[in-house]
mmCIF file of C-alpha atoms in Angstrom:
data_model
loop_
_atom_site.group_PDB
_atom_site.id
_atom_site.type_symbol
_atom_site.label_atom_id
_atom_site.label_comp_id
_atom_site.label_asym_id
_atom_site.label_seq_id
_atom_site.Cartn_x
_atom_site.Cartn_y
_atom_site.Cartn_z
ATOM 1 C CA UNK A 1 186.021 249.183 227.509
ATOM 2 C CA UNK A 2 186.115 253.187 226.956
ATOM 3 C CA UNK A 3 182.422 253.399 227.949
ATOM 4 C CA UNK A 4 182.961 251.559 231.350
ATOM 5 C CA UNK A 5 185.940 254.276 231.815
ATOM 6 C CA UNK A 6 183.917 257.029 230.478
ATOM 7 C CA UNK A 7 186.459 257.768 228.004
ATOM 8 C CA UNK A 8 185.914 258.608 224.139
ATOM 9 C CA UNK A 9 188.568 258.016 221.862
ATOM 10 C CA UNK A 10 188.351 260.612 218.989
ATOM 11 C CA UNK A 11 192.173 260.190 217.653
ATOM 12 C CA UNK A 12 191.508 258.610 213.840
ATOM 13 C CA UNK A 13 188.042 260.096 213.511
ATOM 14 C CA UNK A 14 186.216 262.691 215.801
ATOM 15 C CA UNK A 15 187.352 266.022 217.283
ATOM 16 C CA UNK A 16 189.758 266.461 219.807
ATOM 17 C CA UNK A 17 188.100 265.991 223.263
ATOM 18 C CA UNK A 18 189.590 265.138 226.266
ATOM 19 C CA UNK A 19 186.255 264.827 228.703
ATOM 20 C CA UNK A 20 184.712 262.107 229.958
ATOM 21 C CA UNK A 21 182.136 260.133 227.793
ATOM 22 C CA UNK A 22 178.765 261.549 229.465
ATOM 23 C CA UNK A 23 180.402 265.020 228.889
ATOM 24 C CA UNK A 24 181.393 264.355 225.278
ATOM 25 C CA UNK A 25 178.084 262.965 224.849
ATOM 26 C CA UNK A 26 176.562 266.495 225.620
ATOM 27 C CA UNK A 27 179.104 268.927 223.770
ATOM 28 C CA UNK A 28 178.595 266.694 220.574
ATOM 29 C CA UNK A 29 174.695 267.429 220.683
ATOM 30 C CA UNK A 30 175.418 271.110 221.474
ATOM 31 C CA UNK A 31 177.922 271.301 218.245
ATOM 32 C CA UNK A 32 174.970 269.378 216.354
ATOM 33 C CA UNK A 33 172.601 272.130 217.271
ATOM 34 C CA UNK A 34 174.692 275.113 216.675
ATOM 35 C CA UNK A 35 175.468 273.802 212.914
ATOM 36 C CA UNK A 36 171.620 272.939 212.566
ATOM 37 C CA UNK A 37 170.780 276.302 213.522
ATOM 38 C CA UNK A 38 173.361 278.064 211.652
ATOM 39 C CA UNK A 39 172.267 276.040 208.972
ATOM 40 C CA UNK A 40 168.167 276.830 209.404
ATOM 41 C CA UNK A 41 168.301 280.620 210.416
ATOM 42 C CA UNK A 42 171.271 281.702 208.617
ATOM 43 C CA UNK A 43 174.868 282.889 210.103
ATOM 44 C CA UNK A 44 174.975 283.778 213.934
ATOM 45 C CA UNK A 45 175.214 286.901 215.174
ATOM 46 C CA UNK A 46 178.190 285.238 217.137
ATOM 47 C CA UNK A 47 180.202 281.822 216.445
ATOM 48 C CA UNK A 48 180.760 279.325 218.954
ATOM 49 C CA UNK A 49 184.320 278.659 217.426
ATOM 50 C CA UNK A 50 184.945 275.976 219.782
ATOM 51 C CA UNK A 51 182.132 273.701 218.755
ATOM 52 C CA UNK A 52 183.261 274.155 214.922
ATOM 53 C CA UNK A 53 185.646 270.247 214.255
ATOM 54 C CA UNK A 54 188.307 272.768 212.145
ATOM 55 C CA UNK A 55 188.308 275.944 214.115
ATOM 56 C CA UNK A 56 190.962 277.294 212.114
ATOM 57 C CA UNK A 57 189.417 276.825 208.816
ATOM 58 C CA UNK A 58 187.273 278.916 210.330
ATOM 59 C CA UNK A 59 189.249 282.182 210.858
ATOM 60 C CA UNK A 60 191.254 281.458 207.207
ATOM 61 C CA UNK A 61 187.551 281.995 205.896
ATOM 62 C CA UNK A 62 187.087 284.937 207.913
ATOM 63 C CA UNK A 63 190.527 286.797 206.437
ATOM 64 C CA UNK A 64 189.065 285.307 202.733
ATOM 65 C CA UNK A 65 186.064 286.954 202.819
ATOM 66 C CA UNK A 66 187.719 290.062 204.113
ATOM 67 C CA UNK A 67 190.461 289.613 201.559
ATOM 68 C CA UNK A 68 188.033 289.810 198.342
ATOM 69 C CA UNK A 69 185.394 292.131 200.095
ATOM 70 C CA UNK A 70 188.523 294.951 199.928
ATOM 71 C CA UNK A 71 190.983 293.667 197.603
ATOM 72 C CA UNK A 72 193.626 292.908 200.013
ATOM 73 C CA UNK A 73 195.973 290.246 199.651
ATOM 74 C CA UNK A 74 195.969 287.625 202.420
ATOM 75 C CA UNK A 75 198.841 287.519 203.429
ATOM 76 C CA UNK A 76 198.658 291.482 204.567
ATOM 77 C CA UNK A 77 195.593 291.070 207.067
ATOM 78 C CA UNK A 78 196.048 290.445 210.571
ATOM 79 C CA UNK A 79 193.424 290.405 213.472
ATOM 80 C CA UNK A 80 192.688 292.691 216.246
ATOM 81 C CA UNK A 81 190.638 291.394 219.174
ATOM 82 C CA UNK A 82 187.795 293.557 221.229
ATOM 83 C CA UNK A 83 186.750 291.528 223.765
ATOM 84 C CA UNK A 84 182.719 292.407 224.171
ATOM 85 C CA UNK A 85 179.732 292.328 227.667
ATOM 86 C CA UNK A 86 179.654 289.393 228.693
ATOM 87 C CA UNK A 87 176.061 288.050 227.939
ATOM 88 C CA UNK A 88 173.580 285.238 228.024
ATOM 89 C CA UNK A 89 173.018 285.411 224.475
ATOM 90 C CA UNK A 90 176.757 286.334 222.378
ATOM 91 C CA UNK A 91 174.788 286.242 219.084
ATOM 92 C CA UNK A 92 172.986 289.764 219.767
ATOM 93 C CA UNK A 93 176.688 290.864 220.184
ATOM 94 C CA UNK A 94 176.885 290.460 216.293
ATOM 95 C CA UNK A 95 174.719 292.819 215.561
ATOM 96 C CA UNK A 96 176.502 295.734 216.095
ATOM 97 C CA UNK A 97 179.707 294.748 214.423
ATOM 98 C CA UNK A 98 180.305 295.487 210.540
ATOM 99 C CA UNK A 99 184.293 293.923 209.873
ATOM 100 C CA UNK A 100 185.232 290.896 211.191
ATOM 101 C CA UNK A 101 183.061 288.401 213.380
ATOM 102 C CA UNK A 102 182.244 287.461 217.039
ATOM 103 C CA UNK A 103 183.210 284.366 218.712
ATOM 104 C CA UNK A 104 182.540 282.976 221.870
ATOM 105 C CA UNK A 105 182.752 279.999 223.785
ATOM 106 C CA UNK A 106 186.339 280.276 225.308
ATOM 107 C CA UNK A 107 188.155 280.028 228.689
ATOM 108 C CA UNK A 108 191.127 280.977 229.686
ATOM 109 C CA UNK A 109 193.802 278.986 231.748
ATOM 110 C CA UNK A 110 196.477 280.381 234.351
ATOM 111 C CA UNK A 111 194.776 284.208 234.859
ATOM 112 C CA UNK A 112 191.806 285.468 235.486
ATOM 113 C CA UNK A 113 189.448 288.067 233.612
ATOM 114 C CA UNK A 114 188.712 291.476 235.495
ATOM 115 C CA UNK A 115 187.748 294.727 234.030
ATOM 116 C CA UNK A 116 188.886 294.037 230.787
ATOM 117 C CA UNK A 117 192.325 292.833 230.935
ATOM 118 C CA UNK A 118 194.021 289.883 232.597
ATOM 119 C CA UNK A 119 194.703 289.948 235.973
ATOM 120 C CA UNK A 120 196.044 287.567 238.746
ATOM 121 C CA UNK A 121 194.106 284.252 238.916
ATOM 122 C CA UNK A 122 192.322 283.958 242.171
ATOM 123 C CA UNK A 123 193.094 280.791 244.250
ATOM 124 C CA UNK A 124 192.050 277.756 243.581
ATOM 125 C CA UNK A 125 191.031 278.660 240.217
ATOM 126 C CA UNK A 126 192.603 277.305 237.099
ATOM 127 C CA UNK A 127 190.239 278.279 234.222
ATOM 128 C CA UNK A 128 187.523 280.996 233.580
ATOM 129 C CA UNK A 129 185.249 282.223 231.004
ATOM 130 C CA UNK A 130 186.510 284.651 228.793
ATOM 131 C CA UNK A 131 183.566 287.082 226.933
ATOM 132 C CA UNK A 132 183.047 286.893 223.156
ATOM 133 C CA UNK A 133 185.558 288.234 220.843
ATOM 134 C CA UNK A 134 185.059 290.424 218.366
ATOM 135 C CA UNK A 135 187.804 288.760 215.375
ATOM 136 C CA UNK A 136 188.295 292.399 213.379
ATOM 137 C CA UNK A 137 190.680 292.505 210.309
ATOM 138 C CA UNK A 138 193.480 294.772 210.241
ATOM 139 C CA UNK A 139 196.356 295.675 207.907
ATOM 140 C CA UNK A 140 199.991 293.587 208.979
ATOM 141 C CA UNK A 141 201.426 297.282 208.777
ATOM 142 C CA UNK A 142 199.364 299.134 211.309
ATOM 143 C CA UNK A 143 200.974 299.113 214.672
ATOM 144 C CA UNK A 144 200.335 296.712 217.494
ATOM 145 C CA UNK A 145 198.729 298.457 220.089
ATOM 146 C CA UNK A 146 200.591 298.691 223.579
ATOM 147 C CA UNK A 147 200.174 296.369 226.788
ATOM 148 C CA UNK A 148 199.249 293.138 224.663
ATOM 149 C CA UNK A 149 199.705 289.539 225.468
ATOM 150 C CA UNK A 150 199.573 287.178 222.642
ATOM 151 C CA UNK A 151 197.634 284.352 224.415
ATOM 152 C CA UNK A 152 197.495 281.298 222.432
ATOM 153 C CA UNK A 153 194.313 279.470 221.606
ATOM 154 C CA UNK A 154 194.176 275.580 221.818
ATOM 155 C CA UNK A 155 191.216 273.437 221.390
ATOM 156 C CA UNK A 156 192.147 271.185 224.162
ATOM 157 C CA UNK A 157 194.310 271.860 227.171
ATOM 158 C CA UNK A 158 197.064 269.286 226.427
ATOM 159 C CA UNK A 159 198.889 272.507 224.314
ATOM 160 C CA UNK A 160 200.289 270.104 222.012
ATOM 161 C CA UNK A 161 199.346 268.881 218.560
ATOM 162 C CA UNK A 162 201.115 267.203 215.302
ATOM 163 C CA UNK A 163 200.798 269.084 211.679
ATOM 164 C CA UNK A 164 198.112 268.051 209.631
ATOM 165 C CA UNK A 165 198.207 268.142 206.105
ATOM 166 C CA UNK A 166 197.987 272.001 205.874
ATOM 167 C CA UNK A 167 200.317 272.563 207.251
ATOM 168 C CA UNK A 168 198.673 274.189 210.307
ATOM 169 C CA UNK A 169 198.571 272.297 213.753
ATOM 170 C CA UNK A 170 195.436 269.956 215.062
ATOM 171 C CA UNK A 171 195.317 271.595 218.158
ATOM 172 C CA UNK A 172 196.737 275.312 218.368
ATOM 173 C CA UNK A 173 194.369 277.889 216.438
ATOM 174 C CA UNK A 174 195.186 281.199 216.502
ATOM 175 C CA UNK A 175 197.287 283.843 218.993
ATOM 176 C CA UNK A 176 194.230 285.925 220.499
ATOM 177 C CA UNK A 177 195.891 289.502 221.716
ATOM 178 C CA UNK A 178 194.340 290.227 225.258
ATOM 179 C CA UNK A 179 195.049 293.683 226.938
ATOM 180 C CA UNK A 180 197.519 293.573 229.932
ATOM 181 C CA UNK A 181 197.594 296.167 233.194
ATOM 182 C CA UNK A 182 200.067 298.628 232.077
ATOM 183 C CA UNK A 183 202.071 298.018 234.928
ATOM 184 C CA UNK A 184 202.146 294.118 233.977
ATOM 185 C CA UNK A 185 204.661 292.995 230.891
ATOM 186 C CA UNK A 186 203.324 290.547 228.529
ATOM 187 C CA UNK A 187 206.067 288.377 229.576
ATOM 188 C CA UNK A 188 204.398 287.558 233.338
ATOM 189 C CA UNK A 189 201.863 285.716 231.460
ATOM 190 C CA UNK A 190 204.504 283.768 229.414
ATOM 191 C CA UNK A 191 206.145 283.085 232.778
ATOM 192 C CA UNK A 192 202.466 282.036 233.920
ATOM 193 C CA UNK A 193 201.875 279.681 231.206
ATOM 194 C CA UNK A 194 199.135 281.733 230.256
ATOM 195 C CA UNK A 195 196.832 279.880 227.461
ATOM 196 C CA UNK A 196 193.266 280.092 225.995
ATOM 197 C CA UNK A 197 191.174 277.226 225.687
ATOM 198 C CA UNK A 198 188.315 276.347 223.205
ATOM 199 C CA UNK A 199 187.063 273.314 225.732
ATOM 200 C CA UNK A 200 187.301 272.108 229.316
ATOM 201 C CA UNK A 201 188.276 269.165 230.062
ATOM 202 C CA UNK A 202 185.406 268.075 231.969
#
């Protein structure tokens, strides 16, 4: 029945997808090939967070590894984001970073993406590509800097997700900060409904 609706049902044991079956079909493969190659050639020079099945395992590794690389509690690291060139090929971005990782492989939903910051969306467009990330860990007591949005990041676009058994939720990730024109408060995007997405829905 869910192949002749081209429909996947991933509740009790795969990720959470919402596209059609041909579609899912093709992102599994591409998640298959990004852990083989991570696994053959050693760690990307950028992550495709979205095609990881616990994305936000993913970033408490990150702040672990950061945490016993410097000796700083946990609990006291936060993240800054850098959004990076938009590229064919995100793993070169890696390269040039030495805290922190890059990840790629997100769009953003109710604003657009224009010379750096967020901007109005254009019409007739719901979702665009945002560039890689750059994840860089930060002390909880340096300042936030001005004219940021916290944007939160969901793996699918339903926004909504139960607690799983640690504690964190099965379908929000993390709060990515993206800058803001200084003459726009972070709260028009709130008003917007202004999310980040780790998949489409088609």
């Amino acid at each position: 029945q869910m192949c002749i609706r081209d429909r996947v049902s991933t509740q009790s044991t795969g990720y959470l997808c919402l596209k059609p079956l041909s579609s899912y079909f093709l992102d599994l493969i591409a998640r298959i090939n990004f852990i083989n190659g991570w696994c053959v050639n050693g760690a990307p020079g950028s992550f495709w967070l979205s095609g990881l099945f616990f994305p936000q395992g993913f970033v408490t590794g990150v702040f672990q590894t950061h945490s016993r690389k410097h000796g700083i509690p946990i609990d006291c690291i936060k993240f800054r984001f850098h959004a990076q060139p938009h590229t064919d090929d995100p793993s070169s971005i890696g390269e040039k970073i030495s805290s922190g990782v890059c990840c790629h492989g997100f769009f953003l939903e109710g604003a657009a993406w224009k010379e750096g910051q967020l901007r109005e969306s254009s019409p007739g467009t719901l979702h665009v590509p945002l560039p890689p990330l750059h994840f860089e860990p930060a002390l909880v007591t340096e300042p936030e800097a001005p004219g940021m949005y916290e944007c939160p990041l969901y793996k699918t676009s339903t926004r909504a997700g139960i607690l799983s058994t640690t504690g964190l939720s099965t379908n929000f990730v993390i709060n990515l900060q993206l800058p803001t024109p200084q003459s726009v408060p972070a709260s028009h995007w709130v008003d917007r409904g202004v999310a980040a997405l780790c998949m489409l829905d088609h």
